[in-house]
PDB file of C-alpha atoms in Angstrom:
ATOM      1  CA  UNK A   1      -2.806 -26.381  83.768  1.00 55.00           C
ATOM      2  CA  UNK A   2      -5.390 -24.762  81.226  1.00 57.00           C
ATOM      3  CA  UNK A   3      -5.689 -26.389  77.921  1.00 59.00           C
ATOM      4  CA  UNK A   4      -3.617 -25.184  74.975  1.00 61.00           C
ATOM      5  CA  UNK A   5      -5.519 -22.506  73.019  1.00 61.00           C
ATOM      6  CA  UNK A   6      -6.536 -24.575  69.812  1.00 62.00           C
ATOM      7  CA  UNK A   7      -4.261 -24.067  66.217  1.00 62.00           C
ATOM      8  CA  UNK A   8      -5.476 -21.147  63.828  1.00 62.00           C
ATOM      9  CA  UNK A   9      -7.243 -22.234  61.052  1.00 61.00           C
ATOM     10  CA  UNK A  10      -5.399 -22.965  58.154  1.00 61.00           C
ATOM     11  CA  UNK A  11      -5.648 -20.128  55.692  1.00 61.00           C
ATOM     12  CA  UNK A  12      -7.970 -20.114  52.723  1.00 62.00           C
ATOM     13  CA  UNK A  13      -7.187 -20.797  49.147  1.00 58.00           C
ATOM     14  CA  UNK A  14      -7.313 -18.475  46.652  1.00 57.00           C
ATOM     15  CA  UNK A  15     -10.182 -17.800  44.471  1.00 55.00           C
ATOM     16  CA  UNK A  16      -9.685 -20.018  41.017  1.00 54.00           C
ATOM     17  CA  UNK A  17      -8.564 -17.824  38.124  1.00 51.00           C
ATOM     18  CA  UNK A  18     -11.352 -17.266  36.586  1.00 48.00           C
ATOM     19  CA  UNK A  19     -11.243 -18.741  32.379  1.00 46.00           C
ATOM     20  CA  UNK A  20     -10.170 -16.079  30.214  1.00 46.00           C
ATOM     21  CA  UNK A  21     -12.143 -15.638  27.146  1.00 41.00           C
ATOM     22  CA  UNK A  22     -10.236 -17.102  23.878  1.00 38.00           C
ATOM     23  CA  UNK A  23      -8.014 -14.478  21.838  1.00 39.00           C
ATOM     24  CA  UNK A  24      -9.211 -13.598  18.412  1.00 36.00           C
ATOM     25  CA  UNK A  25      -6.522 -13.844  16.220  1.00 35.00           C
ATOM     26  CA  UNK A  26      -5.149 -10.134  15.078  1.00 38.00           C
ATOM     27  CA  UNK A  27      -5.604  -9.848  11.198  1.00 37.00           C
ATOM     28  CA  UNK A  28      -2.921 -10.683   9.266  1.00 35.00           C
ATOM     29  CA  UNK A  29      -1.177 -12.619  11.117  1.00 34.00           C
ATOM     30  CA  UNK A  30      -1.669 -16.059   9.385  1.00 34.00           C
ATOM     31  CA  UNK A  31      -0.366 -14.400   6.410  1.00 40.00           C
ATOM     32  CA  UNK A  32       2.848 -12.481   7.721  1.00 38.00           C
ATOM     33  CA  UNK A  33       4.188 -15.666   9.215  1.00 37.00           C
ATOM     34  CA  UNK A  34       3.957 -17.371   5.992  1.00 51.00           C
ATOM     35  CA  UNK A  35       6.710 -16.838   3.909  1.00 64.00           C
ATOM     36  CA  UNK A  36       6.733 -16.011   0.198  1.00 66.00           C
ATOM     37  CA  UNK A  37       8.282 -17.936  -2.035  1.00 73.00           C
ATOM     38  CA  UNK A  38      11.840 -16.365  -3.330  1.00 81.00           C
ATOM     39  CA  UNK A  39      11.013 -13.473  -6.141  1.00 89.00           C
ATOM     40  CA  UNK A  40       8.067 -12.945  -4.403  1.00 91.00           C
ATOM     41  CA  UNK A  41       6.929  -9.707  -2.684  1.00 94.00           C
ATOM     42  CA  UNK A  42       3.644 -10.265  -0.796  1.00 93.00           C
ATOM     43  CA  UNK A  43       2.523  -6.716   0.863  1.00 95.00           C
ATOM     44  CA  UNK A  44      -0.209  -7.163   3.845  1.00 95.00           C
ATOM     45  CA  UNK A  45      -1.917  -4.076   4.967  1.00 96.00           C
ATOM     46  CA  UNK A  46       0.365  -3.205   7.887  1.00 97.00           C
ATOM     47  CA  UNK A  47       3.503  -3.285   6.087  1.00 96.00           C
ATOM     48  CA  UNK A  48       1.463  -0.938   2.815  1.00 96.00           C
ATOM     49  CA  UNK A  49       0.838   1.672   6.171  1.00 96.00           C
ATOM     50  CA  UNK A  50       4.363   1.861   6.751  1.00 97.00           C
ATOM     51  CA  UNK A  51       5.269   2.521   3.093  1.00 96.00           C
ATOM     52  CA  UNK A  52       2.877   4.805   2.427  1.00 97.00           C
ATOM     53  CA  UNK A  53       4.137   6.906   5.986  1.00 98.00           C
ATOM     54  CA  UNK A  54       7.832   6.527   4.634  1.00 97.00           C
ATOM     55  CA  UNK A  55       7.183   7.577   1.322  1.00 98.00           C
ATOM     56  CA  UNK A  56       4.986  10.567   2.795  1.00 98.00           C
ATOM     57  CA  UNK A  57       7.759  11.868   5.256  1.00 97.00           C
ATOM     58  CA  UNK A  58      10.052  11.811   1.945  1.00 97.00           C
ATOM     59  CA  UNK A  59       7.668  13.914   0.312  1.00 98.00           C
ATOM     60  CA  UNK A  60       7.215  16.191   3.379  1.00 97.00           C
ATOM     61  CA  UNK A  61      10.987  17.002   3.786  1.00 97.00           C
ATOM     62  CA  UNK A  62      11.891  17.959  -0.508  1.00 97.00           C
ATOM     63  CA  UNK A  63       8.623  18.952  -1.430  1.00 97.00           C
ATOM     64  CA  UNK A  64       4.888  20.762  -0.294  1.00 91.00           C
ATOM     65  CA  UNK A  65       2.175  19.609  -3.161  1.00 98.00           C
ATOM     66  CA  UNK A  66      -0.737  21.201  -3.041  1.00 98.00           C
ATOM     67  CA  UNK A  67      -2.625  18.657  -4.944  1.00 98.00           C
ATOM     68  CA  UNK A  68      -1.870  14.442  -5.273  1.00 98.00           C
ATOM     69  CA  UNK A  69      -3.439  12.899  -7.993  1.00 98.00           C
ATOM     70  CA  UNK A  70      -3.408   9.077  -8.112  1.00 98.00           C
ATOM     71  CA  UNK A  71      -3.449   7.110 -11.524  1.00 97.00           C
ATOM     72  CA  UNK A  72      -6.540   5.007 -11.159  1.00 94.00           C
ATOM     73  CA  UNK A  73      -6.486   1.930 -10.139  1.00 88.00           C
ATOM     74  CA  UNK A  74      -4.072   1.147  -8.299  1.00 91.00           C
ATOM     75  CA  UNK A  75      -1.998   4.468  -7.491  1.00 95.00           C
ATOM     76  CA  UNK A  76      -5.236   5.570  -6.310  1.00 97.00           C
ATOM     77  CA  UNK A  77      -4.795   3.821  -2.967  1.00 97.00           C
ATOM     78  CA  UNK A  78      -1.550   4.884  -2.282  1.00 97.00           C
ATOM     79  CA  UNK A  79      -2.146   8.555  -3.270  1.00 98.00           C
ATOM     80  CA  UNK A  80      -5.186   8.709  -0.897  1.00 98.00           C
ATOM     81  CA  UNK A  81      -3.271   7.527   1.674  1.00 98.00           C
ATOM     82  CA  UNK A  82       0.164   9.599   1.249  1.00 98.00           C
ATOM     83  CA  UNK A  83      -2.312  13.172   0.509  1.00 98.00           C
ATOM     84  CA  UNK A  84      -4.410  12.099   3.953  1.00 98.00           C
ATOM     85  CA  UNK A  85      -1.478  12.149   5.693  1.00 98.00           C
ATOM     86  CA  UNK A  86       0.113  15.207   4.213  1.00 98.00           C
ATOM     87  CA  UNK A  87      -3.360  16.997   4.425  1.00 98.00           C
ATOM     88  CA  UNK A  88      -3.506  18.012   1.026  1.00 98.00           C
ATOM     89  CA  UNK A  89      -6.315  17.722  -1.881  1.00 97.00           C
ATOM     90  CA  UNK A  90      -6.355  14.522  -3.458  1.00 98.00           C
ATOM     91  CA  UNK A  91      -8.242  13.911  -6.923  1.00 97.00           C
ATOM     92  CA  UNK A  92      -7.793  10.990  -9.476  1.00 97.00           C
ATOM     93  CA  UNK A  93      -7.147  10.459 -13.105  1.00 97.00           C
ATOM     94  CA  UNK A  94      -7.870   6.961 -14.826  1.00 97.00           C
ATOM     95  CA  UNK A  95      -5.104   5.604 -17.505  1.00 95.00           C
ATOM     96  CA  UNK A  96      -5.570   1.987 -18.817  1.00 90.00           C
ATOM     97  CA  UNK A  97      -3.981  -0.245 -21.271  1.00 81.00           C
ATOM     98  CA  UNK A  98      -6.382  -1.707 -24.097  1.00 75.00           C
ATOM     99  CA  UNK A  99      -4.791  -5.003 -24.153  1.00 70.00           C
ATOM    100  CA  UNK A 100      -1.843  -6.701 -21.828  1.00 67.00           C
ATOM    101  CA  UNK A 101       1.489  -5.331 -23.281  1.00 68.00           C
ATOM    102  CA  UNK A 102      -0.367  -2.541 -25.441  1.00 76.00           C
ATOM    103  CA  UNK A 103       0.383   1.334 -24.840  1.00 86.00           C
ATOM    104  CA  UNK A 104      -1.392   3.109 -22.063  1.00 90.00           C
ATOM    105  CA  UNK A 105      -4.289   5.316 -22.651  1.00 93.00           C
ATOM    106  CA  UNK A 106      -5.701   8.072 -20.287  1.00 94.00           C
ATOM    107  CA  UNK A 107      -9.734   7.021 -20.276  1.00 94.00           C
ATOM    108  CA  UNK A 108     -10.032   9.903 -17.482  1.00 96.00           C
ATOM    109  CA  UNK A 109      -7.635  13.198 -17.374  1.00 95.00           C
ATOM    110  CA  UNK A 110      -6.591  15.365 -14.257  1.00 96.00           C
ATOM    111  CA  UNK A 111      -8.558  18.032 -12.985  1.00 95.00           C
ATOM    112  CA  UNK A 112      -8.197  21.388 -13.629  1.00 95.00           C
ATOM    113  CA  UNK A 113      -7.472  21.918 -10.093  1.00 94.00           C
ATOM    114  CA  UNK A 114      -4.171  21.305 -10.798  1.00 97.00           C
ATOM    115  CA  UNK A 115      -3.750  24.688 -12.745  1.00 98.00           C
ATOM    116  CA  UNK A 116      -1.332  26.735 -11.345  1.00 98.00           C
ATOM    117  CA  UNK A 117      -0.719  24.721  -7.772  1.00 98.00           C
ATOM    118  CA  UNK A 118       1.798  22.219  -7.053  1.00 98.00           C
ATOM    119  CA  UNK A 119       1.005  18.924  -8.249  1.00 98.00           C
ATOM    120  CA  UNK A 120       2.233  15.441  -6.788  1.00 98.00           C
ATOM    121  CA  UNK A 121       1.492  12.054  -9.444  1.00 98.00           C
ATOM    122  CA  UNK A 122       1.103   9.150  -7.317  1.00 98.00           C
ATOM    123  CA  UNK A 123       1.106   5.219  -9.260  1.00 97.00           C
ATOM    124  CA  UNK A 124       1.751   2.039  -7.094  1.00 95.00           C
ATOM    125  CA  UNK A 125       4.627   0.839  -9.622  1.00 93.00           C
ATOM    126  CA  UNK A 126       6.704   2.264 -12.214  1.00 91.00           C
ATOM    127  CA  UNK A 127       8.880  -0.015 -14.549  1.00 90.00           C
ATOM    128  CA  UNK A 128       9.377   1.437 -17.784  1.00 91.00           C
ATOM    129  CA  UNK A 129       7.563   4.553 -16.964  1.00 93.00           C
ATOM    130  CA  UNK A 130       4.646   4.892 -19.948  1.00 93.00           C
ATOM    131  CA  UNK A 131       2.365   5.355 -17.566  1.00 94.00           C
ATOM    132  CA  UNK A 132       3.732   7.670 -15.522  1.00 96.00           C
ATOM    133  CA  UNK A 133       4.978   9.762 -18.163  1.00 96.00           C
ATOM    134  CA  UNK A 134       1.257   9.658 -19.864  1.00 96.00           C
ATOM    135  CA  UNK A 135       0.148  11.003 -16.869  1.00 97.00           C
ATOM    136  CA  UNK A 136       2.993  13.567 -16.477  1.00 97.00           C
ATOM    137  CA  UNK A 137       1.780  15.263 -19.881  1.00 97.00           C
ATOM    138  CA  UNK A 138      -1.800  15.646 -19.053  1.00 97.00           C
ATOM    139  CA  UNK A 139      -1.169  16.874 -15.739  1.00 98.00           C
ATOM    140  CA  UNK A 140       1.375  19.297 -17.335  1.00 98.00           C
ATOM    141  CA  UNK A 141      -1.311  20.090 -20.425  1.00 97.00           C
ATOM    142  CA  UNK A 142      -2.960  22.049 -17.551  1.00 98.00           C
ATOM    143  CA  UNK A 143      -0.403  24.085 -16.475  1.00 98.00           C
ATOM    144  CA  UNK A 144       0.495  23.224 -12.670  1.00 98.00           C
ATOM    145  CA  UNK A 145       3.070  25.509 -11.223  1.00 98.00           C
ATOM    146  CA  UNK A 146       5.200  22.001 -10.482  1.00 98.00           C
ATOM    147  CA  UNK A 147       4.615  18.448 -10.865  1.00 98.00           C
ATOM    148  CA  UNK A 148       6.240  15.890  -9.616  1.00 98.00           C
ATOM    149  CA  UNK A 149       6.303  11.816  -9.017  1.00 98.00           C
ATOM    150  CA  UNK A 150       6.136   9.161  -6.348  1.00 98.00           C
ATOM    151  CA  UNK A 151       5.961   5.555  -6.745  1.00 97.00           C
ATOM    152  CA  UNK A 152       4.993   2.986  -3.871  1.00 97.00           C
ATOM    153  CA  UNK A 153       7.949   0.811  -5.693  1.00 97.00           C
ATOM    154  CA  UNK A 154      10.217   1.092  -8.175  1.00 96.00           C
ATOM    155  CA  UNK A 155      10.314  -1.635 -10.233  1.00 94.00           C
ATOM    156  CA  UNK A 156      12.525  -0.686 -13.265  1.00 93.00           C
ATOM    157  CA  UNK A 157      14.291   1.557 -15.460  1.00 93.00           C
ATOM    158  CA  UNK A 158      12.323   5.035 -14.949  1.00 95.00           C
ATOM    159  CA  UNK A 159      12.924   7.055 -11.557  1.00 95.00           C
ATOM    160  CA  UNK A 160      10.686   8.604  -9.851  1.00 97.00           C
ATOM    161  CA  UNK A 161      10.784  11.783  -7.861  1.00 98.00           C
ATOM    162  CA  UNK A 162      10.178   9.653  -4.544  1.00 98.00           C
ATOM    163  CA  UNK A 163       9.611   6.134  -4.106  1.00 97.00           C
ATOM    164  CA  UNK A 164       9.348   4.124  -0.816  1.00 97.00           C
ATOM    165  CA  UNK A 165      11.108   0.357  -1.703  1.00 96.00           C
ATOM    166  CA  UNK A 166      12.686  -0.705  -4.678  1.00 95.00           C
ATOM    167  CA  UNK A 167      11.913  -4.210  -5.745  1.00 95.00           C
ATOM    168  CA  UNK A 168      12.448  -6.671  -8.567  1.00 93.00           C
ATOM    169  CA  UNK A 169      10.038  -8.986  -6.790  1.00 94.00           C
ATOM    170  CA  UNK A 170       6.843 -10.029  -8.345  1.00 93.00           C
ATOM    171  CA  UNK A 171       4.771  -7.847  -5.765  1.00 95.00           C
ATOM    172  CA  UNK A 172       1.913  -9.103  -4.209  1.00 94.00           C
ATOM    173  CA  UNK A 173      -0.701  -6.069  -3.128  1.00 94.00           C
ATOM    174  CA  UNK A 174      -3.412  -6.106   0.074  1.00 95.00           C
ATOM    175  CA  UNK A 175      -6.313  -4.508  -1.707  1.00 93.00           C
ATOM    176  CA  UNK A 176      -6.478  -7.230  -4.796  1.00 92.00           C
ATOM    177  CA  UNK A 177      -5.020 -10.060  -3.550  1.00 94.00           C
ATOM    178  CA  UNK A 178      -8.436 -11.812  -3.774  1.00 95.00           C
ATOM    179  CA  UNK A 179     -11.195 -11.065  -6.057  1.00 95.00           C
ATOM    180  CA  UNK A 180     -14.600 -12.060  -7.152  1.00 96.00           C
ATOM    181  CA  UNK A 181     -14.735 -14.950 -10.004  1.00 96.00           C
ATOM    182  CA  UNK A 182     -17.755 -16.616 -10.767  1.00 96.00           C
ATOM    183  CA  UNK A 183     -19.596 -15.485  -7.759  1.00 96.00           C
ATOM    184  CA  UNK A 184     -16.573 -16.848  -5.610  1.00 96.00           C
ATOM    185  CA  UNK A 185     -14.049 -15.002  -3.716  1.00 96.00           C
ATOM    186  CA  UNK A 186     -10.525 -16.384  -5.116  1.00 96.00           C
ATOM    187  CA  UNK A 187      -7.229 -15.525  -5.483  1.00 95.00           C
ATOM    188  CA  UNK A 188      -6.321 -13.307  -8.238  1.00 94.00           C
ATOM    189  CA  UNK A 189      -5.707 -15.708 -11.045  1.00 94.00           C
ATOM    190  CA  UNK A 190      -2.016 -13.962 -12.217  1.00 91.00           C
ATOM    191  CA  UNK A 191      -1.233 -14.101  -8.376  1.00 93.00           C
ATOM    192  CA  UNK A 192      -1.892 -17.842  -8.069  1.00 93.00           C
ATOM    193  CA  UNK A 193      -0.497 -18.597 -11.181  1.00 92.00           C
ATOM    194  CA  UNK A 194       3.396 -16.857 -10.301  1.00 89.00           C
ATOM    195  CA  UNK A 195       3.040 -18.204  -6.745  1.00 89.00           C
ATOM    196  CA  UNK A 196       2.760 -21.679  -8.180  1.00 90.00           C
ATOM    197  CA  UNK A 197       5.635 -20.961 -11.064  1.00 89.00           C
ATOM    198  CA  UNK A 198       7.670 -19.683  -7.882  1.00 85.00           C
ATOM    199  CA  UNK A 199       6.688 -23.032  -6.109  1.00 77.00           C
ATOM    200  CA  UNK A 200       4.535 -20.868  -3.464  1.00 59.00           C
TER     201      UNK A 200
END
């Protein structure tokens, strides 16, 4: 009898899986899954896009400005964002207290843009409103055709036009949460100061 034909040789293993390359961690994620202590609001960058789209869309639907000014510093950031993505002109006026609890002062007015157009005021916070209504009259000195106001948060007793959260929260913002101190890159000393209070 001929010879069995021989067994097939056994099949070959699969290539090893090559190593994949270490993930970077995405930004803002160390941050987001701590939590704030309670009373505190800290705002990273993704969740400041999401205001600032929710508090445009507000806008959008009630109201077409022609022109957002922000109230330098902070509203600035907010009211470049919200007039990017309403595709309107966006200019800036500069209003400053002299010392901490003392009345606001505009160091910088409005342009004259404003003058006869449509005219959204843009701040980050709003709480008893001095600085908002400052603003109002010497935006209105100039003779805009409307003005009105929007707020990233309302934090007290004046109300604005629009405004995307209201908070009592101590609020923690993206763009100044650390600053420059003696040549060293630290956290903002009124920030680290209510986190520990808060037992952060």
């Amino acid at each position: 009898m001929p010879a069995p034909p021989p067994p097939p040789p056994p099949p070959r293993p699969p290539p090893p899986t090559p190593p994949q390359p270490p993930q970077a961690p995405r930004p803002g994620n160390a941050r987001a899954t701590r939590k704030a202590p309670h009373g505190v609001l800290e705002v990273d960058w993704p969740f400041f896009g999401e205001m600032c789209r929710a508090l445009a869309l507000k806008i959008f639907r009630d109201y077409d400005p022609e022109v957002v000014i922000g109230i330098a510093r902070a509203g600035v950031i907010p009211g470049a964002v919200v007039a990017s993505i309403l595709q309107r002109d966006f200019a800036s006026m500069a209003i400053t207290r002299t010392e901490t609890g003392g009345r606001p002062v505009v160091i910088a007015g409005p342009t004259r843009l404003v003058t006869g157009r449509r005219v959204l005021v843009v701040d980050e916070t709003c709480d008893t409103g001095a600085t908002m209504k400052l603003a109002l009259n010497a935006v209105r000195e100039l003779k805009p055709a409307a003005v009105k106001t929007a707020v990233s948060f309302r934090t007290g007793e004046f109300r604005p036009d629009f405004y995307a959260l209201e908070t009592d929260n101590f609020i923690i913002l993206p763009w100044d949460r650390e600053v420059i101190i003696d040549g060293e890159i630290v956290m903002r000393p009124d920030y680290a100061a209510k986190l520990k209070e808060l037992g952060g």
